[in-house]
CSV table of C-alpha atoms and ligand atoms in Angstrom, one decimal:
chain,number,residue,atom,x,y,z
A,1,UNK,CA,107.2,55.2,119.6
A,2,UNK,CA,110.6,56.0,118.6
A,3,UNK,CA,113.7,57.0,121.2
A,4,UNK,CA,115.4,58.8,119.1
A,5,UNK,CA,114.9,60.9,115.7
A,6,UNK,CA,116.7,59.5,112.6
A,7,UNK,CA,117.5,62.1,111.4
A,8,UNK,CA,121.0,64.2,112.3
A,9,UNK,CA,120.5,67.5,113.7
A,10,UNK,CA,121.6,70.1,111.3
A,11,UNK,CA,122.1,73.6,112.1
A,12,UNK,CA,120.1,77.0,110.5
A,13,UNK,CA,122.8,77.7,108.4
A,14,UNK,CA,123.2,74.2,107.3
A,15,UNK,CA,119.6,74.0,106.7
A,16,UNK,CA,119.2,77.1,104.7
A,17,UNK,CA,122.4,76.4,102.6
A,18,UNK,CA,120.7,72.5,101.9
A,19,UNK,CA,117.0,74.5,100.9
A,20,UNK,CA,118.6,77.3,98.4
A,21,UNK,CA,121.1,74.6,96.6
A,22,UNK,CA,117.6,73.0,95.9
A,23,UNK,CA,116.0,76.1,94.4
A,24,UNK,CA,116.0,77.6,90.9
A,25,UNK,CA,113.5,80.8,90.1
A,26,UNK,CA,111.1,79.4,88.3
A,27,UNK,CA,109.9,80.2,84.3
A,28,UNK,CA,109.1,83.6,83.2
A,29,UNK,CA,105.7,85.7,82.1
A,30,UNK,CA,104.8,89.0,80.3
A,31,UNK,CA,102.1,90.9,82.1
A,32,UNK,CA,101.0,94.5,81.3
A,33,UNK,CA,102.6,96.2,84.4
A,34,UNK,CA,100.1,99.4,84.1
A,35,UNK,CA,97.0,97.4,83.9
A,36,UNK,CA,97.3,94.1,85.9
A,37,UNK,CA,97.9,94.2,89.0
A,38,UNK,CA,102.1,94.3,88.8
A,39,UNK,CA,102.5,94.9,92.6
A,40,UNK,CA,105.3,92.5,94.3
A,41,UNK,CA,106.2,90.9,91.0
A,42,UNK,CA,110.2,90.4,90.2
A,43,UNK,CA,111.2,91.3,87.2
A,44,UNK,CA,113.0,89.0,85.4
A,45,UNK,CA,114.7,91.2,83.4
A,46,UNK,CA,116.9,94.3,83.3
A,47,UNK,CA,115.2,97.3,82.1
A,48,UNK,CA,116.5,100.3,80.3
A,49,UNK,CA,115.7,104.0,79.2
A,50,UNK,CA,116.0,104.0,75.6
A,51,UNK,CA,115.2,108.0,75.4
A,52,UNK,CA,117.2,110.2,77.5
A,53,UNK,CA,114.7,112.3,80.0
A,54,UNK,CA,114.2,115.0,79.4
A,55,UNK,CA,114.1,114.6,76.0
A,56,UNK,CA,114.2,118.6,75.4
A,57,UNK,CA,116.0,120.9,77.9
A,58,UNK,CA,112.9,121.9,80.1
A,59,UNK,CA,111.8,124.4,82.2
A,60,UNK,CA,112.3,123.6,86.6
A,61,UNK,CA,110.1,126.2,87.4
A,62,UNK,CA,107.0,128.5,85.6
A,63,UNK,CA,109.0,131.8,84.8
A,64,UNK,CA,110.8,133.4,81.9
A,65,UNK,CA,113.3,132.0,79.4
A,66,UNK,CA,116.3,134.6,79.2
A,67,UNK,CA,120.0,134.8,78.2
A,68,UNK,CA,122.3,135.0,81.6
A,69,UNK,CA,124.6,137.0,79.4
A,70,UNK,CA,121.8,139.9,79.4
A,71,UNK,CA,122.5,140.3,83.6
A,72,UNK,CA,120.0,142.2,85.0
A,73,UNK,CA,118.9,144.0,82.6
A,74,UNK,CA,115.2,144.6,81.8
A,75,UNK,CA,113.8,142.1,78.5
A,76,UNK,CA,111.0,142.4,76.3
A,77,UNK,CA,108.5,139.4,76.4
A,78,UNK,CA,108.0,138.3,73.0
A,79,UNK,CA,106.1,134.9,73.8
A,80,UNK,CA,104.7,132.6,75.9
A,81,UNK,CA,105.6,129.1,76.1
A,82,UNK,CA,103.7,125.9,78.0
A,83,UNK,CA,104.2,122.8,78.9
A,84,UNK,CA,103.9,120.1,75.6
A,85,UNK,CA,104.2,123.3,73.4
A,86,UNK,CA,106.7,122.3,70.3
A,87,UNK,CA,109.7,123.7,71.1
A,88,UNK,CA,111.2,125.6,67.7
A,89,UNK,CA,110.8,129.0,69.7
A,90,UNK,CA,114.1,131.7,70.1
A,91,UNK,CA,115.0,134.0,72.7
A,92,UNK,CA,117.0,136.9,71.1
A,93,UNK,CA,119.3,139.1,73.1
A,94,UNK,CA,117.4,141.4,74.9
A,95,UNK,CA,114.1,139.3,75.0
A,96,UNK,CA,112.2,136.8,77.5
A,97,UNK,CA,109.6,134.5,76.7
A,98,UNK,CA,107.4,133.4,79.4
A,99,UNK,CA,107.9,129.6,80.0
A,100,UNK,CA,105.7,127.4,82.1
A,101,UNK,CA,107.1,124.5,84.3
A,102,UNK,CA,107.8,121.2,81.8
A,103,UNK,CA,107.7,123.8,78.8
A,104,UNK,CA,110.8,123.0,76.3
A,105,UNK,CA,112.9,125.8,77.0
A,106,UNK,CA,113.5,127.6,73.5
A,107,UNK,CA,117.0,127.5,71.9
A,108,UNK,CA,118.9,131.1,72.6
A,109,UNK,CA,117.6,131.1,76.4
A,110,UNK,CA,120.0,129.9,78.9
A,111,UNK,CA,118.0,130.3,82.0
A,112,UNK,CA,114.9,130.6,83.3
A,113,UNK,CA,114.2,133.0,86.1
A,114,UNK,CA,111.2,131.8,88.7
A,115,UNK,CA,108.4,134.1,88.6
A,116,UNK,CA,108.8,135.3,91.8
A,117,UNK,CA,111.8,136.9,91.4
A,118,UNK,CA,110.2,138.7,88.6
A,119,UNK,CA,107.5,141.9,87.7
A,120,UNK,CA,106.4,142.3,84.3
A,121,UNK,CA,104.4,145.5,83.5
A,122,UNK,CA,103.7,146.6,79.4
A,123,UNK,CA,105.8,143.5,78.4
A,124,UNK,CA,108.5,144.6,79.9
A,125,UNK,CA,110.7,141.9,82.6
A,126,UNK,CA,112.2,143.4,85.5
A,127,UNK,CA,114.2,140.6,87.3
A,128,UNK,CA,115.4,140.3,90.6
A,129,UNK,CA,119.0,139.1,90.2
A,130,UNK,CA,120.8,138.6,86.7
A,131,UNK,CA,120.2,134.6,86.1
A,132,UNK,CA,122.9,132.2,86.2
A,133,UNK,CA,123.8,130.1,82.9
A,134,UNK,CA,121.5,126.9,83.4
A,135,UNK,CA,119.5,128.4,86.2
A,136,UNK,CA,116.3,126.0,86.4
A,137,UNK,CA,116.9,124.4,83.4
A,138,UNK,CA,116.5,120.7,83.2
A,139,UNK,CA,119.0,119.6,81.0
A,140,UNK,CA,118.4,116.5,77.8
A,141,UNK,CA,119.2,113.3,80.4
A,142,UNK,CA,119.3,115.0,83.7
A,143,UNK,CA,116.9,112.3,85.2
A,144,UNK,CA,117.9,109.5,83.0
A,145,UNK,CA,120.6,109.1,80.8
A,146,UNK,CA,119.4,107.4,77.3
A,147,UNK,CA,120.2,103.5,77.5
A,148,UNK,CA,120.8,104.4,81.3
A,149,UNK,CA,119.6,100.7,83.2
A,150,UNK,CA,116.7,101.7,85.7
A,151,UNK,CA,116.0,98.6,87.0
A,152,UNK,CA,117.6,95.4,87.0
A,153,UNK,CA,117.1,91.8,87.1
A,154,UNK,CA,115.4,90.8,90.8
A,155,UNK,CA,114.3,94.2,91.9
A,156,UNK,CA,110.3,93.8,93.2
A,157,UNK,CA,108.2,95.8,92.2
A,158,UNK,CA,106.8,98.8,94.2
A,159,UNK,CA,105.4,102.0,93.5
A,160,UNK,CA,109.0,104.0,92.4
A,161,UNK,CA,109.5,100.6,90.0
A,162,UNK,CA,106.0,101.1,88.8
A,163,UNK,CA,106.5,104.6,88.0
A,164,UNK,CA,110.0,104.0,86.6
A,165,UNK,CA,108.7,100.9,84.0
A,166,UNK,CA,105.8,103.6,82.9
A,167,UNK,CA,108.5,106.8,82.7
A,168,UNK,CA,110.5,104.8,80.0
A,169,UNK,CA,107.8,103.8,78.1
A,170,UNK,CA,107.4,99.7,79.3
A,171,UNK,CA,103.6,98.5,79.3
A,172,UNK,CA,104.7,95.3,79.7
A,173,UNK,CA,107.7,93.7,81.2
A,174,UNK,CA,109.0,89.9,81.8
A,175,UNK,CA,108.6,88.9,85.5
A,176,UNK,CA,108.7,85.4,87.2
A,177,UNK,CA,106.0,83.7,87.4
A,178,UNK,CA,104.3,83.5,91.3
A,179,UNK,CA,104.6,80.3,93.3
A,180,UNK,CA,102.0,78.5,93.6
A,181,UNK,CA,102.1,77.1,97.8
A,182,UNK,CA,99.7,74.3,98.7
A,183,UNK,CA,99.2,74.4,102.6
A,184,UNK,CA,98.3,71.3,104.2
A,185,UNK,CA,96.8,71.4,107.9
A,186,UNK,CA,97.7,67.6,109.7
A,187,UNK,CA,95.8,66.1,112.5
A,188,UNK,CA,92.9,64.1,114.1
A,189,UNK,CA,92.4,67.0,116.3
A,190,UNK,CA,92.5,69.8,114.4
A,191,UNK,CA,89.2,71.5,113.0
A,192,UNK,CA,88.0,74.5,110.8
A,193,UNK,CA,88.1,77.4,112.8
A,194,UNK,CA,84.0,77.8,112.0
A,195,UNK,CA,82.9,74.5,112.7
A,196,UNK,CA,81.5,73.0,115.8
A,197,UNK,CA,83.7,72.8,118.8
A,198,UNK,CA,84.7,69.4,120.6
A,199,UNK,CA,86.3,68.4,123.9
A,200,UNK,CA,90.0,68.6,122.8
A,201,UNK,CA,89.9,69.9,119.3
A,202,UNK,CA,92.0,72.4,118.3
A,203,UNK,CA,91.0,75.3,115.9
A,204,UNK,CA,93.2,75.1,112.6
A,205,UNK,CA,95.0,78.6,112.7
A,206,UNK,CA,98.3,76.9,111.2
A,207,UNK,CA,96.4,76.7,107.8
A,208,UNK,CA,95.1,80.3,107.8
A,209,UNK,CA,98.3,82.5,109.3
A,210,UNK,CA,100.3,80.3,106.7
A,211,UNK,CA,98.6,81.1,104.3
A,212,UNK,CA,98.5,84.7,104.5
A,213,UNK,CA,102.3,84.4,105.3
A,214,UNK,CA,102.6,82.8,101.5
A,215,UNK,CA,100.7,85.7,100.2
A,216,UNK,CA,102.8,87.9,102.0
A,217,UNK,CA,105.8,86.7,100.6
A,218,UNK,CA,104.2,87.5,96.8
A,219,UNK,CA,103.1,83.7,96.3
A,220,UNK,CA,99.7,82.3,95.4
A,221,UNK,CA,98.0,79.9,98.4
A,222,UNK,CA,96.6,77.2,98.0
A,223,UNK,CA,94.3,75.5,100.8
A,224,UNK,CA,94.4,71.1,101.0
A,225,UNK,CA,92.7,71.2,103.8
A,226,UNK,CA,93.2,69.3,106.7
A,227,UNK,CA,94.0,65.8,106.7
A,228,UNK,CA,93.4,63.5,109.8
A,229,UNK,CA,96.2,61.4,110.8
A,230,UNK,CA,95.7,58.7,108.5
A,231,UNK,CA,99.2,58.1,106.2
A,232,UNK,CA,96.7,57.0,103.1
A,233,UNK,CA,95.0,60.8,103.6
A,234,UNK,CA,97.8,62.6,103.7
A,235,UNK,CA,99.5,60.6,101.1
A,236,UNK,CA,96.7,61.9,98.7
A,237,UNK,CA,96.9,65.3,100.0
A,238,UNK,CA,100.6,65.5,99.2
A,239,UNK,CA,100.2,63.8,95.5
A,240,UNK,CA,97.5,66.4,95.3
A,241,UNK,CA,100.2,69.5,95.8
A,242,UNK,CA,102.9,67.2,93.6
A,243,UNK,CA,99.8,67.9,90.7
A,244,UNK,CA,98.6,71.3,91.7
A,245,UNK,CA,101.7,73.4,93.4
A,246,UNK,CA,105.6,74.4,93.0
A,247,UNK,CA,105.6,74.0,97.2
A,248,UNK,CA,103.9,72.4,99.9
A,249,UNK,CA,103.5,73.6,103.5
A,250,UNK,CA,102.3,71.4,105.9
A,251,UNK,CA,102.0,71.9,109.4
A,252,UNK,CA,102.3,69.1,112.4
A,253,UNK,CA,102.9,65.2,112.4
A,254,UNK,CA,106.5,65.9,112.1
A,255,UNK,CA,107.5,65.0,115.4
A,256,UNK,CA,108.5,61.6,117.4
A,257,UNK,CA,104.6,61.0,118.2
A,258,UNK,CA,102.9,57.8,116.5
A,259,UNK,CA,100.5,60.0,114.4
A,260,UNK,CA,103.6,61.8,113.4
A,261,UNK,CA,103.0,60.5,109.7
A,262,UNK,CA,105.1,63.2,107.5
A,263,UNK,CA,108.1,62.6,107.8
A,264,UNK,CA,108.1,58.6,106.4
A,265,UNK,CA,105.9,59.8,103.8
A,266,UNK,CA,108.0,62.6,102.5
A,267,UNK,CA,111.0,59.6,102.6
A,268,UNK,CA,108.8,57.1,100.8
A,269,UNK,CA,107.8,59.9,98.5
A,270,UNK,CA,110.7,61.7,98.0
A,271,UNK,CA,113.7,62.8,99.6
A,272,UNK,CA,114.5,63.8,103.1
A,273,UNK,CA,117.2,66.3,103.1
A,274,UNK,CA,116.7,67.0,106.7
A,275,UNK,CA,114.3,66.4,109.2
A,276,UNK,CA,116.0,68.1,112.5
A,277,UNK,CA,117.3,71.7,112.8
A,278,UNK,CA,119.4,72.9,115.9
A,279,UNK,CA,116.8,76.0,116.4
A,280,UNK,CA,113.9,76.6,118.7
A,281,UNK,CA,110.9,77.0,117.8
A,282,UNK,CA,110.7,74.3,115.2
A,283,UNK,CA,113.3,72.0,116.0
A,284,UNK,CA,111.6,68.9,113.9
A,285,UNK,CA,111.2,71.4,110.9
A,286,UNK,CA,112.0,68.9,107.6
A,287,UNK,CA,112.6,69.6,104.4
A,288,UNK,CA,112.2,67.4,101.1
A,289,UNK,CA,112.3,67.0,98.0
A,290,UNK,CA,109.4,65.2,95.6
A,291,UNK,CA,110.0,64.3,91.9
A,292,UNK,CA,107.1,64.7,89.7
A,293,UNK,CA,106.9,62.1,86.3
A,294,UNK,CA,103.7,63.7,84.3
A,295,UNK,CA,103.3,67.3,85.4
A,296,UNK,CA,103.8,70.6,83.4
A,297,UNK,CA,105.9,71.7,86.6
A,298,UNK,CA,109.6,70.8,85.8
A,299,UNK,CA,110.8,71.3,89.4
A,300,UNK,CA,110.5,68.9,91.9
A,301,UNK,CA,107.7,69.9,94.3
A,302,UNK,CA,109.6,72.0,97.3
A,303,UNK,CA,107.8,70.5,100.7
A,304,UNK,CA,108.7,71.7,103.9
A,305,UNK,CA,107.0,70.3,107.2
A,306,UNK,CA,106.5,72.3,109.7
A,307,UNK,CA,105.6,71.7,113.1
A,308,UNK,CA,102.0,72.0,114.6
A,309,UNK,CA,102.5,74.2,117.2
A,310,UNK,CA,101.3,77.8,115.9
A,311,UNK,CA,104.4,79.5,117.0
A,312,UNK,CA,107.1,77.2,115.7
A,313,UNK,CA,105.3,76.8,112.5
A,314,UNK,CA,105.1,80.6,111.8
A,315,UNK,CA,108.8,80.9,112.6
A,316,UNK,CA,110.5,78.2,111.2
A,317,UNK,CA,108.2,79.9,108.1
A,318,UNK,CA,109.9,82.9,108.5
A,319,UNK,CA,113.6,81.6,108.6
A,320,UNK,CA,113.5,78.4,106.7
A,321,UNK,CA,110.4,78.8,104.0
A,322,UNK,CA,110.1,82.6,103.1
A,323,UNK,CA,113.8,83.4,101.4
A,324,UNK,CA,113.2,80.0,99.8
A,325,UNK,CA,109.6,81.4,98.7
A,326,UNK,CA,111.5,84.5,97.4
A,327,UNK,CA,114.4,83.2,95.5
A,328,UNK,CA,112.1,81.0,93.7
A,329,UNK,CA,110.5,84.4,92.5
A,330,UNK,CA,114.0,85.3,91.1
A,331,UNK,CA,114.3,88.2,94.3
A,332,UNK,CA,117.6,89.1,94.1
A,333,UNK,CA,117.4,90.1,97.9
A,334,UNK,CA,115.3,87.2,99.6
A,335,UNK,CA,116.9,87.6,103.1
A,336,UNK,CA,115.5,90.0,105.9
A,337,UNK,CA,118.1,92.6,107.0
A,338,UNK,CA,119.9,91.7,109.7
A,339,UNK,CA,120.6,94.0,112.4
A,340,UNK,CA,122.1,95.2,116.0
A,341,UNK,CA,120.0,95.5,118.5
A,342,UNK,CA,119.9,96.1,122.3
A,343,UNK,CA,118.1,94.9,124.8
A,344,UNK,CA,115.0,96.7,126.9
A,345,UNK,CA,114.7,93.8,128.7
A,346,UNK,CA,117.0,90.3,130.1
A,347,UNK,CA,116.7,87.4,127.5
A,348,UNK,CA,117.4,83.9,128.6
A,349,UNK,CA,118.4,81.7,125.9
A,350,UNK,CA,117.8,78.1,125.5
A,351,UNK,CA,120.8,76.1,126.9
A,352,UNK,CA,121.0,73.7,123.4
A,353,UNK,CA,119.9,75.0,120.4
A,354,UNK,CA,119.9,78.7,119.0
A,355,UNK,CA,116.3,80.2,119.8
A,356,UNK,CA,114.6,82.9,117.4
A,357,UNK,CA,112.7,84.6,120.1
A,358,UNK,CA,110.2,87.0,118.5
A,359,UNK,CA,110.4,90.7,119.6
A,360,UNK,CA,109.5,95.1,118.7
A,361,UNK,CA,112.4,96.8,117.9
A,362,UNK,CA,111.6,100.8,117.5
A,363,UNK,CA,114.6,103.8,117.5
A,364,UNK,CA,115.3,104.8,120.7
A,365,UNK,CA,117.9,107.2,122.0
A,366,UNK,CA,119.7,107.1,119.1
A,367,UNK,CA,119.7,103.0,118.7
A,368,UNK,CA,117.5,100.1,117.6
A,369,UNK,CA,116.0,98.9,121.0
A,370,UNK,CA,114.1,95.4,121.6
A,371,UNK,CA,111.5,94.6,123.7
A,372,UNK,CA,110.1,91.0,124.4
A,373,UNK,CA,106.7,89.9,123.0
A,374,UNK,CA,106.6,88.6,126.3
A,375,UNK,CA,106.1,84.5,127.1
A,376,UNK,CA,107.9,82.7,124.2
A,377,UNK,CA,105.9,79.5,124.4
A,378,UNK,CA,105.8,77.5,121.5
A,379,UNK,CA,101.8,77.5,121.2
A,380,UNK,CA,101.2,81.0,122.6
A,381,UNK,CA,100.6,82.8,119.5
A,382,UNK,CA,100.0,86.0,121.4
A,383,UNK,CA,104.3,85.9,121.4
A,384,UNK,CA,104.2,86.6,117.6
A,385,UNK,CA,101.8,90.1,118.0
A,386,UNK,CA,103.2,93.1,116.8
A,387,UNK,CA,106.9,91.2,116.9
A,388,UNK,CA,108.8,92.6,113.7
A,389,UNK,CA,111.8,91.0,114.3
A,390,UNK,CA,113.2,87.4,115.8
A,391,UNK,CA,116.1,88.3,118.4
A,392,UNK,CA,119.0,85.6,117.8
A,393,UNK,CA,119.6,84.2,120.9
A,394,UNK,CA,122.5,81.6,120.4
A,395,UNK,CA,122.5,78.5,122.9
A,396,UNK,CA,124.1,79.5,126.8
A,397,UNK,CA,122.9,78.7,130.2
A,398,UNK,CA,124.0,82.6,131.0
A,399,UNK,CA,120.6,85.1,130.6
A,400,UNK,CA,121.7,88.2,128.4
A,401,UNK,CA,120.8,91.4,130.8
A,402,UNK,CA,118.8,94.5,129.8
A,403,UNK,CA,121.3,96.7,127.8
A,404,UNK,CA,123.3,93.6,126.5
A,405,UNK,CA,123.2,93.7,122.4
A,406,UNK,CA,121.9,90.8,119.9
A,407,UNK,CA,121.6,89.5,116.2
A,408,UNK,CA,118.0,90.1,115.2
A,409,UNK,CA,116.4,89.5,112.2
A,410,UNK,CA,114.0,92.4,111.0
A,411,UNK,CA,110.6,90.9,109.8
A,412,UNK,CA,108.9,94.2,109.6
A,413,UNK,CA,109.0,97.8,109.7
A,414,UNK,CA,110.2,99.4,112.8
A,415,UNK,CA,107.7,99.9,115.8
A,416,UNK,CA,106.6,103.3,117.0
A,417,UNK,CA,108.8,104.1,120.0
A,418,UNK,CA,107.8,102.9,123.6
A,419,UNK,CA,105.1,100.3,121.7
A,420,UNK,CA,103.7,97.7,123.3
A,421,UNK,CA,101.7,94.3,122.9
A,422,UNK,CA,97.8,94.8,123.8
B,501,LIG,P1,102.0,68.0,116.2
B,501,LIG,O1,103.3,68.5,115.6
B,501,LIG,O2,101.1,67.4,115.1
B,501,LIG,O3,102.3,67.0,117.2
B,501,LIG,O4,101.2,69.2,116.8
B,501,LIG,C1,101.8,69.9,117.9
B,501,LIG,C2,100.8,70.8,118.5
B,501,LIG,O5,100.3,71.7,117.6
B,501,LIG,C3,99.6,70.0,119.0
B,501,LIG,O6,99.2,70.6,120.3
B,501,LIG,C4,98.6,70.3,118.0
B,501,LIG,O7,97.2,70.3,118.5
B,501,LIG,C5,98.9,71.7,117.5
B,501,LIG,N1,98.5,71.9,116.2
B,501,LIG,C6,98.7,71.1,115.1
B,501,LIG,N2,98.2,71.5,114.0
B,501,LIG,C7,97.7,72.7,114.3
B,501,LIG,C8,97.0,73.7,113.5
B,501,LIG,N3,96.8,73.5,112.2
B,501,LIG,N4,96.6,74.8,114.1
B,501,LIG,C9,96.8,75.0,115.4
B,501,LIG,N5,97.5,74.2,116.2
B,501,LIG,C10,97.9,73.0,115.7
B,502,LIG,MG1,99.6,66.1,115.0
């Protein structure tokens, strides 16, 4: 067994400056945005309204298209105009035609009155107030200006993009292609969580939570199983991903153990560019590069070990692994938002590295409030429950009391207020 690591401890922003100067978004596809499923996907282009919207001045409201310069005087209704209608219509002094909402307002009319402020008996309009010029009319290129950009390069798609990419008329639309992430579970203990206990064993949840943690972050997973501690096993496992994947996962065997096999192979393999972060949960964290000679993939495969403990693995994923997973998608905005928060209750930090404790943070009395998850132990999983954010406690000896404020990194919506864990 080895004294001492090899490898020089670099810190988090170190380590996340060494993974993005290795990253590149990868190639480009067309998919039908309306029809397959477009969700997540980052466009990987800008987008523009080629129309202006409306196209027609419209009707805002259903009511009657008048001239403000008639005040309030009473109209005749001469027609009735709907929604889709072709507009070609003209309101003459003196005259009203009734106008549904969306309906293209006809050309002499300057307003449109709501109906409620309205009567109309015999086809004559009595109205409320006289209508100010341009009162509920939607004027050509009120919502969006023709050859106005509506989304740009990077922006993720959602349900307001959706609608946006169908509102100008874009079926299809170039978005970057998703990564494909091979997750690789590591050791002689470790067992699928449905198969047949044993003295010792150790259910694989590393595999599974990573896994949906690569979906989550709009990539495709791929399981490799789990490999026993055997450096010819796992050296298949990772020339499978180097055939099959843009990035592997793999979780334990990075540490100073014998059976600690990933590290040497990702060297012999690849490149180490580090294999020791100044950051707790996951100090033996590595990251590497791979090469590939005969493989439609013109990136070198992106392999990050991470360690076997549930906690540290899930963490280090969220800090080291998921902005990577997200720029290679082209996401202009890969980074959770970092905030100020204070804390419900007394932290204690680690006394040498930086610790990414997890934590709820909800709006309380007019501030973002943290509470702990409780026991941060590095294979309590329970610690990760409901957290949405990782509280940055930087190295000290000194605990940080209730009502003291932190860095924390948001890694989900805010909590309900007063929430708690179970
Ligand atoms: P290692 O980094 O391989 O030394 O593993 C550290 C700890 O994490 C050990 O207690 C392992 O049993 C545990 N562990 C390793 N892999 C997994 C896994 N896939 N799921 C859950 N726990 C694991
Ligand atoms: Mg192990």
């Amino acid at each position: 067994m080895q004294r001492e690591s090899p490898y020089p401890m670099v810190s988090v922003d170190e380590a996340q400056r060494l993974i993005t100067a290795h990253i590149t978004p990868l190639d480009v596809e067309v998919i039908d945005v309306l029809r397959e499923s477009a969700d997540g996907r980052v466009l990987a282009e800008d987008v523009y309204g080629i129309e202006p919207l409306p196209d027609v001045p419209k009707a805002g409201v259903d009511g009657y298209a008048l001239r403000s310069a008639d005040g309030d005087a009473p109209r005749r209704v001469v027609a009735e105009v709907t929604a889709g209608a072709t507009p070609g219509l003209r309101v003459e002094a003196g005259s009203a035609v009734r106008i549904m909402t969306g309906a293209p307002v006809p050309e002499g009319a300057d307003a449109v009155i709501a109906v409620e402020r309205t009567e109309e008996r015999d086809g004559v309009l009595i109205v409320q107030h006289a209508p100010r010029a341009g009162e509920n009319i939607h004027t050509i290129g009120q919502d969006i200006a023709a050859g106005q950009l509506v989304l740009a390069r990077g922006t993720a798609l959602g349900a307001a993009e959706i609608g946006l990419l169908a509102t100008v008329g874009r079926a299809r639309a170039i978005v970057y292609r998703r990564p494909v992430v091979a997750v690789l579970a590591t050791g002689d203990e470790v067992y699928e969580p449905d198969g047949e206990v044993f003295p010792g064993g150790v259910r694989d949840s590393n595999r599974y939570a990573l896994m949906a943690a690569v979906r989550e972050a709009g990539c495709l997973a791929l399981s490799l199983g789990i490999a026993r501690d055997d450096v010819n096993v796992q050296r298949a496992a990772i020339l499978e991903a180097l055939d099959r994947a843009d990035v592997l996962l793999t979780s334990g065997g990075v540490s100073m153990g014998t059976r600690d096999l990933i590290k040497p192979l990702l060297a012999e393999l690849g490149t180490v560019h580090f294999g020791r972060i100044a950051f707790k949960p996951g100090k033996p964290t590595t990251f590497a590069t791979i090469e590939r000679s005969n493989s439609e993939r013109l990136l070198p495969l992106l392999t990050f070990g991470l360690p076997g403990y549930p906690v540290s693995s899930l963490v280090s994923f969220e800090v080291f692994v998921r902005p990577a997973l997200r720029r290679l998608q082209g996401d202009a905005r890969p980074d959770r938002p970092q905030v100020r928060v204070t804390l419900r209750d007394p932290i204690s930090p680690s006394p040498d590295r930086p610790e990414y404790q997890r934590a709820i943070v909800s709006w309380e009395d007019g501030r973002l409030m943290a509470r702990s998850t409780g026991r941060q132990g590095s294979s309590r999983l329970l610690s990760m429950l409901g957290a949405n954010a990782l509280l940055i406690v930087p190295a000290g000896t000194e605990a940080h009391p209730a009502g003291a404020e932190l860095d924390a990194l948001m890694t989900g919506p805010l909590a309900p207020q007063g929430m708690s864990v179970l």
